[in-house]
mmCIF file of C-alpha atoms in Angstrom:
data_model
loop_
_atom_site.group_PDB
_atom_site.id
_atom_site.type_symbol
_atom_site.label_atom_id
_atom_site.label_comp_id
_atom_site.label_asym_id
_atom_site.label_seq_id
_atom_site.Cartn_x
_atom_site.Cartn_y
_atom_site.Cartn_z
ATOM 1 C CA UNK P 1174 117.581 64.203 119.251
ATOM 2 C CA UNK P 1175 114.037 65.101 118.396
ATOM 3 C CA UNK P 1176 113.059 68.590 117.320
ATOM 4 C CA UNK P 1177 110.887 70.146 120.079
ATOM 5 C CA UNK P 1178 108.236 72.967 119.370
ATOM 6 C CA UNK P 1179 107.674 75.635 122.708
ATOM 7 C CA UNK P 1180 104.358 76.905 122.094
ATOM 8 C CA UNK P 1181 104.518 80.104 125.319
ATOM 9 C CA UNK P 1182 100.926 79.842 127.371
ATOM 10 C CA UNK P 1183 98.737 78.216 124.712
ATOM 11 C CA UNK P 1184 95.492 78.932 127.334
ATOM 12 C CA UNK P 1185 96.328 82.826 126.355
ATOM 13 C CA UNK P 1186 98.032 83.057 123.201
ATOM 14 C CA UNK P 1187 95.337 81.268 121.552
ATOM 15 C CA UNK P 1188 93.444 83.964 119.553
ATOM 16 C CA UNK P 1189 92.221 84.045 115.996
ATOM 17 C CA UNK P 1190 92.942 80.474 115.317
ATOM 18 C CA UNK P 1191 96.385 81.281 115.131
ATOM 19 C CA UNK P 1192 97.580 77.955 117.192
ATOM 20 C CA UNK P 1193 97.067 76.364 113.398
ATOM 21 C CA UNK P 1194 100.447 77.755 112.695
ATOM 22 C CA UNK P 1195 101.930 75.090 115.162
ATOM 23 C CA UNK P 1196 99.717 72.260 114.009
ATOM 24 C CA UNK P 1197 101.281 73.156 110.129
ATOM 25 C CA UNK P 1198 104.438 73.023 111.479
ATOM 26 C CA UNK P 1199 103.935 69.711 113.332
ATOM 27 C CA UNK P 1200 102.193 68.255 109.980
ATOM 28 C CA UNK P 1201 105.907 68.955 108.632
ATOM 29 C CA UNK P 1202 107.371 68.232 110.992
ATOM 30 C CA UNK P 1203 105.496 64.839 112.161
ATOM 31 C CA UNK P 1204 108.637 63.652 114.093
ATOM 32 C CA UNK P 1205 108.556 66.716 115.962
ATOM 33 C CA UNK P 1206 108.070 67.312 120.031
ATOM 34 C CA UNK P 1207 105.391 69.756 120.838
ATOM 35 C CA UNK P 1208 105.834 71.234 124.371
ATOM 36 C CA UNK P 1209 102.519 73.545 125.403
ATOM 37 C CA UNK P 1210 104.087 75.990 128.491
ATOM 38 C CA UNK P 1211 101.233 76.949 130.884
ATOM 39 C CA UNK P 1212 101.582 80.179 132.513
ATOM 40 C CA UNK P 1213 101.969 78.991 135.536
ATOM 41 C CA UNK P 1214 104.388 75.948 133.945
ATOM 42 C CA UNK P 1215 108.260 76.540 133.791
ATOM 43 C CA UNK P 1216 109.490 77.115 130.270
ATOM 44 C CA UNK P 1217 111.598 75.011 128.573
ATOM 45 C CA UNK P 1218 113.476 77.511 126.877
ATOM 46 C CA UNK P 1219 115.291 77.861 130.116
ATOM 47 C CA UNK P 1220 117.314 74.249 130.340
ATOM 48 C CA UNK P 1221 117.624 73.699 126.616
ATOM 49 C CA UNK P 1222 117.022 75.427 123.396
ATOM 50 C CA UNK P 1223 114.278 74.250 121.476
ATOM 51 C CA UNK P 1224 114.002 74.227 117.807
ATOM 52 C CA UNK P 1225 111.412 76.776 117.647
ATOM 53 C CA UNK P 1226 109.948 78.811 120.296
ATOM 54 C CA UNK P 1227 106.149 80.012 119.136
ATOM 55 C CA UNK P 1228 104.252 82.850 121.061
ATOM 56 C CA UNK P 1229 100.365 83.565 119.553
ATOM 57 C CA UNK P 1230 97.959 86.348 120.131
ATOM 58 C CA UNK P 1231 96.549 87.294 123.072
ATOM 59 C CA UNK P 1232 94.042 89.898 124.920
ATOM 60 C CA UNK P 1233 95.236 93.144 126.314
ATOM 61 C CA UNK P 1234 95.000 91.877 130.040
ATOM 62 C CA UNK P 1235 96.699 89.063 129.129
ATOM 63 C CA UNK P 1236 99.662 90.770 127.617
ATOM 64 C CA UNK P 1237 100.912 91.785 130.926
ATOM 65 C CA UNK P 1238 100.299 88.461 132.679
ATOM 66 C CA UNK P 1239 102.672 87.352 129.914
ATOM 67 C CA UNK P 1240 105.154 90.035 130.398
ATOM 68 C CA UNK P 1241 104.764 89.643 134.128
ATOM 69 C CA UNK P 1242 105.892 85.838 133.682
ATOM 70 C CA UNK P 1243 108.625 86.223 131.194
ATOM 71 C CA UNK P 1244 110.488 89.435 132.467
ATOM 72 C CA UNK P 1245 112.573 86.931 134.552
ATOM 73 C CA UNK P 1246 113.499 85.383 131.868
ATOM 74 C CA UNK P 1247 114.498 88.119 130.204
ATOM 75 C CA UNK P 1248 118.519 87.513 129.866
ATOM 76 C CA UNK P 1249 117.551 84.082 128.625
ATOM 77 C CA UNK P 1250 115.667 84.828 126.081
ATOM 78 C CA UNK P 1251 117.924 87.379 124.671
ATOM 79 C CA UNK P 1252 120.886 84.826 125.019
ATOM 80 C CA UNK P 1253 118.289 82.238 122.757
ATOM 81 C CA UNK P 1254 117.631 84.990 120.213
ATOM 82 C CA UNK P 1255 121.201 86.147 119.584
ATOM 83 C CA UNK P 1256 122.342 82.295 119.280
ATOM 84 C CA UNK P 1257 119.823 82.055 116.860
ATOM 85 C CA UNK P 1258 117.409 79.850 117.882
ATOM 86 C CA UNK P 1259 113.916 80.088 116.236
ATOM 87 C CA UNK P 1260 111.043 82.325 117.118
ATOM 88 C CA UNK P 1261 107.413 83.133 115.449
ATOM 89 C CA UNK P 1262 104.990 85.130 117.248
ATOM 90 C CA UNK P 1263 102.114 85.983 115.822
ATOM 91 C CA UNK P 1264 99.451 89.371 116.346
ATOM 92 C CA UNK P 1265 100.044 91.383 119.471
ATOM 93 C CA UNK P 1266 103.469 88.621 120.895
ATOM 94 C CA UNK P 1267 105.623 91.045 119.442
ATOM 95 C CA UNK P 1268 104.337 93.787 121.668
ATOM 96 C CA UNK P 1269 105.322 91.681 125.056
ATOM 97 C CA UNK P 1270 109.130 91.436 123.524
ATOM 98 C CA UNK P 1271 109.427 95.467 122.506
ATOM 99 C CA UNK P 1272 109.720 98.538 124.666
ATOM 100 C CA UNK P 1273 106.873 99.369 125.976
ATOM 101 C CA UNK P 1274 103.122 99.462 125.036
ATOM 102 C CA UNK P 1275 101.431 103.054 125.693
ATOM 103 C CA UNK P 1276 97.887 103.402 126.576
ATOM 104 C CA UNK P 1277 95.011 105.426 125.860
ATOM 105 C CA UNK P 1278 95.571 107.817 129.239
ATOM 106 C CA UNK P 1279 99.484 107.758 128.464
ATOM 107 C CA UNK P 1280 100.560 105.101 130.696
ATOM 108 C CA UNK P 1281 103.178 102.816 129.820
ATOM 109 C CA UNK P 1282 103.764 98.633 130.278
ATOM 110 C CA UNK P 1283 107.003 97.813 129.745
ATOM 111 C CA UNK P 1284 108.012 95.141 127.802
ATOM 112 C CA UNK P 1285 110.922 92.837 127.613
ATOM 113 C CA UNK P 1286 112.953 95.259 125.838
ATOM 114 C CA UNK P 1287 114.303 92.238 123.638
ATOM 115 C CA UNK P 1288 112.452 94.357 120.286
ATOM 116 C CA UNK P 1289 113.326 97.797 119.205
ATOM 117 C CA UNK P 1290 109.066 98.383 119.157
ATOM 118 C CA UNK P 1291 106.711 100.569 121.043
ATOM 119 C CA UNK P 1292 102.747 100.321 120.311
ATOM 120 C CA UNK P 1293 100.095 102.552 121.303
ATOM 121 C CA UNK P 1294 96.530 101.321 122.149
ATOM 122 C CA UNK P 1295 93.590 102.732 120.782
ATOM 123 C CA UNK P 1296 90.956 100.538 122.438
ATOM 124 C CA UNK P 1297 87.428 102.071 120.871
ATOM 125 C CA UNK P 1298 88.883 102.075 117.309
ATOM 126 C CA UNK P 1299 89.739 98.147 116.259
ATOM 127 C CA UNK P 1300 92.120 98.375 112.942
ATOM 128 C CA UNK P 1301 90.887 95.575 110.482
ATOM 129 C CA UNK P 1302 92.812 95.055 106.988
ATOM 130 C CA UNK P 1303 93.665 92.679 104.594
ATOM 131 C CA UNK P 1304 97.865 92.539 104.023
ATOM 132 C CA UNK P 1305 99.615 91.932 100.854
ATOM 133 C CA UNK P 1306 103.334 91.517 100.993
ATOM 134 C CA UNK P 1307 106.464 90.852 99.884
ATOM 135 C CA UNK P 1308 109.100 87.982 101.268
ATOM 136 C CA UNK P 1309 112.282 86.940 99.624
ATOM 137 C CA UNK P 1310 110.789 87.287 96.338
ATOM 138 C CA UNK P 1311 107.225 85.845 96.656
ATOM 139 C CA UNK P 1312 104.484 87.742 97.446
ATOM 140 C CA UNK P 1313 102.828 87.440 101.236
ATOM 141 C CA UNK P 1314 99.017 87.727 102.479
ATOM 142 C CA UNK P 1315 97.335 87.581 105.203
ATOM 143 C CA UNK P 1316 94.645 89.477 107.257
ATOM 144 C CA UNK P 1317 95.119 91.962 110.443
ATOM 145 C CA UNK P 1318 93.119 92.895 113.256
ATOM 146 C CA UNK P 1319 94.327 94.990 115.969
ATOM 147 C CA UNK P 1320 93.508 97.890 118.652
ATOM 148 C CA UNK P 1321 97.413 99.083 118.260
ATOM 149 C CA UNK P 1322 99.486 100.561 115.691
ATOM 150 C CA UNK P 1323 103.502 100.200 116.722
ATOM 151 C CA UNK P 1324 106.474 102.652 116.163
ATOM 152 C CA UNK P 1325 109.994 100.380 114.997
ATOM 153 C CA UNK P 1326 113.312 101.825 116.297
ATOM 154 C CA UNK P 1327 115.847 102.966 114.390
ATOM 155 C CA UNK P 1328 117.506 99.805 114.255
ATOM 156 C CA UNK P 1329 114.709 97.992 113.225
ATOM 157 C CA UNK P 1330 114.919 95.177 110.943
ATOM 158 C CA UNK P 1331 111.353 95.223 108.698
ATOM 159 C CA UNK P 1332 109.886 91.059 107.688
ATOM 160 C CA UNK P 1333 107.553 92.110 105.249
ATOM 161 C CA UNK P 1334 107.691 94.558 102.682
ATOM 162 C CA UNK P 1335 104.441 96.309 102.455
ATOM 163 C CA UNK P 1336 103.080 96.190 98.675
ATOM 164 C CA UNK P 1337 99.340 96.725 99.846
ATOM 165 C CA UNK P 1338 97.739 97.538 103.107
ATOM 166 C CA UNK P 1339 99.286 98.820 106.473
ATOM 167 C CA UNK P 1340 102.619 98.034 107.966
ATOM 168 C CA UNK P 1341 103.689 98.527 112.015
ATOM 169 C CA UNK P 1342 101.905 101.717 111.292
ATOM 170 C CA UNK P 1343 99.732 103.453 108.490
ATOM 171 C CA UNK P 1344 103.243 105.403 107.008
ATOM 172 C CA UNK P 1345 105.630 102.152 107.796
ATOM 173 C CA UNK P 1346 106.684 100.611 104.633
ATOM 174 C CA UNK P 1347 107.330 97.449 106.499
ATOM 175 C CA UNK P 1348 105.346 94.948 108.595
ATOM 176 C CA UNK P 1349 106.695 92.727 111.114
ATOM 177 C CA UNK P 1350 110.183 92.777 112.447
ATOM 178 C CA UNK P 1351 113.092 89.920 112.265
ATOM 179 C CA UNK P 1352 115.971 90.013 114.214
ATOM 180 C CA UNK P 1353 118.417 86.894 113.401
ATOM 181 C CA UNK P 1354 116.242 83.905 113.328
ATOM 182 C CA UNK P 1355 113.023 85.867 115.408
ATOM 183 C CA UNK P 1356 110.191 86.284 112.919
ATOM 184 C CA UNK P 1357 107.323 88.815 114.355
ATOM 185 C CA UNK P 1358 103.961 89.626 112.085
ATOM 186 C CA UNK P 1359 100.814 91.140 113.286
ATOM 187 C CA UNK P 1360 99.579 89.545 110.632
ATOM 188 C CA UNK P 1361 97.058 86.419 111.534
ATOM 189 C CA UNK P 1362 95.490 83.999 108.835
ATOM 190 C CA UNK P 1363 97.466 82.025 109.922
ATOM 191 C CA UNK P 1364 100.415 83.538 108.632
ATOM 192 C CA UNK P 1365 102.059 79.966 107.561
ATOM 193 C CA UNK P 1366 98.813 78.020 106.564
ATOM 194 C CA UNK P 1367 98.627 80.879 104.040
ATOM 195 C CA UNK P 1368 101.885 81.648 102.813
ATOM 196 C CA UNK P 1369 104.210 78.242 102.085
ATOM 197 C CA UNK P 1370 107.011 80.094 101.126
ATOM 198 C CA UNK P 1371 107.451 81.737 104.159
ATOM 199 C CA UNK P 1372 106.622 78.772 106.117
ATOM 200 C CA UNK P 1373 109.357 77.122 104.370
ATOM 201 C CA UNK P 1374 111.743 79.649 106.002
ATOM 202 C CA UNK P 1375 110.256 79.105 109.671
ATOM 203 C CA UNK P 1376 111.492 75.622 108.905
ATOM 204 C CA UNK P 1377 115.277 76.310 107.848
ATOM 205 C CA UNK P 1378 115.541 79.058 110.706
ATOM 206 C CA UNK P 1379 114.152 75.531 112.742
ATOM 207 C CA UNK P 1380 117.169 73.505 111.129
ATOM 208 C CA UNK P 1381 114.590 71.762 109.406
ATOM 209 C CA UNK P 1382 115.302 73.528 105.538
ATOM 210 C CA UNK P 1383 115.244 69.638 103.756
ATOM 211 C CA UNK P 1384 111.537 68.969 105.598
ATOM 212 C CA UNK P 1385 108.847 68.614 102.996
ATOM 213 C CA UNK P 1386 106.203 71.435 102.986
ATOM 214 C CA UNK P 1387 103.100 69.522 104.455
ATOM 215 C CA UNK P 1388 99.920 68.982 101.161
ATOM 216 C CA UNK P 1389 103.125 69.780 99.282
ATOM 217 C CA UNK P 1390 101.356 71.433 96.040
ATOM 218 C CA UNK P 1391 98.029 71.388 97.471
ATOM 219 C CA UNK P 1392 99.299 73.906 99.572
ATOM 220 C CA UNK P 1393 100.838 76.087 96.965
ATOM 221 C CA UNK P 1394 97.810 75.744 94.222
ATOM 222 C CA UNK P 1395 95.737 77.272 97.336
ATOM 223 C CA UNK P 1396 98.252 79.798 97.899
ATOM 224 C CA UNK P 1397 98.368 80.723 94.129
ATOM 225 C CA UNK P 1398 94.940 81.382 93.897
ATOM 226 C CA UNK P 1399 94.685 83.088 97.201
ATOM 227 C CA UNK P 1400 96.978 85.492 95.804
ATOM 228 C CA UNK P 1401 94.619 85.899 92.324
ATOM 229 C CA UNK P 1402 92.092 86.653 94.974
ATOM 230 C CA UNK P 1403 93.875 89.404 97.093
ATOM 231 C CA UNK P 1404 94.793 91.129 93.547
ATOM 232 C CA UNK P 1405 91.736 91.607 93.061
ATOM 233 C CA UNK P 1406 90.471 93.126 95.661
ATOM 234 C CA UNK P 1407 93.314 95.534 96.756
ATOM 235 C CA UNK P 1408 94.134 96.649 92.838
#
């Protein structure tokens, strides 16, 4: 049985070129199924469970279409996470899956409730940074650009360990959250283009841990000296 990519509402979740993450994965992955859900299109998530289930980053307005479509799936989707099927979502897709997302006059959205998150918008004041890392022993980069800064529950399982740059929030010392087989990163680049070592864990959460990283050392000689460049500017 083939392995089959969901990529959630591809005409929304599109932003910052972050889609690249499932075109890296497919390049690995050439045998793979990629299934693009419209909005408007039934998931698949809800008759089987796919390999990997990939959400991107999307505008504020667009947030609560998505939460809109996806709160009756909401059982399902827990079901999929604690069964451990895969998840990435990239920039603000964490926010849909957390608590609730606060505005600027104090009103809330509610999420799915799936992530023990909250974020706050600050819609005049865009937060841009460059991220450095730390993941299972290698060192992780990457860029962010946001208008929210998000609060982790108790709970909370961190991704990334923050070595330079901002976490969920200026005083977290994590970025990200995981839960089982869930990765969820503000941070864009793309996150998996950049960082093979992490993208090499995407694909053994997938099932897919023997898969050969895709321009194999290419990849990691760019990575090497992507992280000679981040040193230098953020030491």
């Amino acid at each position: 049985m083939p392995m089959k990519i969901e990529v959630l509402f591809p005409e929304l979740c599109n932003l910052f070129g972050d889609l690249f993450n499932v075109k890296y994965l497919q390049a690995c992955l050439p045998q793979a199924q990629r299934i693009d859900t419209p909005l408007t299109g039934e998931p698949l998530f809800l008759k089987e469970a796919p390999s990997l289930i990939y959400m991107g980053p999307m505008s504020e307005r667009s947030q609560e279409k998505v939460i809109a479509q996806l709160r009756p799936c909401q059982d399902r989707l827990e079901e999929l996470i604690a069964n451990g099927t895969a998840f990435l979502l990239t920039g603000n897709a964490m926010e849909v899956l957390g608590d609730w997302i606060e505005n600027e006059d104090g009103s809330r959205i509610q999420g799915l409730g799936l992530l023990p998150v909250t974020a706050k918008r600050d819609m005049m004041h865009r937060h841009n940074s460059v991220f450095l890392g730390q993941w299972q022993g290698e060192e992780v980069i990457g860029f962010k650009s946001q208008f929210t800064m998000a609060q982790p529950g108790g709970e909370a399982q961190g991704l990334f360990q923050v070595k330079k740059g901002v976490g969920l929030n200026k005083s977290c010392g994590f970025e990200g959250l995981r839960r089982g087989n869930l990765f969820a990163t503000y941070v864009l680049g793309p996150v998996l283009v950049l960082n093979p070592g992490f993208a090499k864990s995407v694909l053994e959460a997938m099932g897919a841990g023997e898969a050969e990283l895709a321009y194999g050392e290419a990849a990691r000689e760019a990575y090497r000296q992507r992280v000679r460049d981040f040193h230098e500017k953020l030491m």
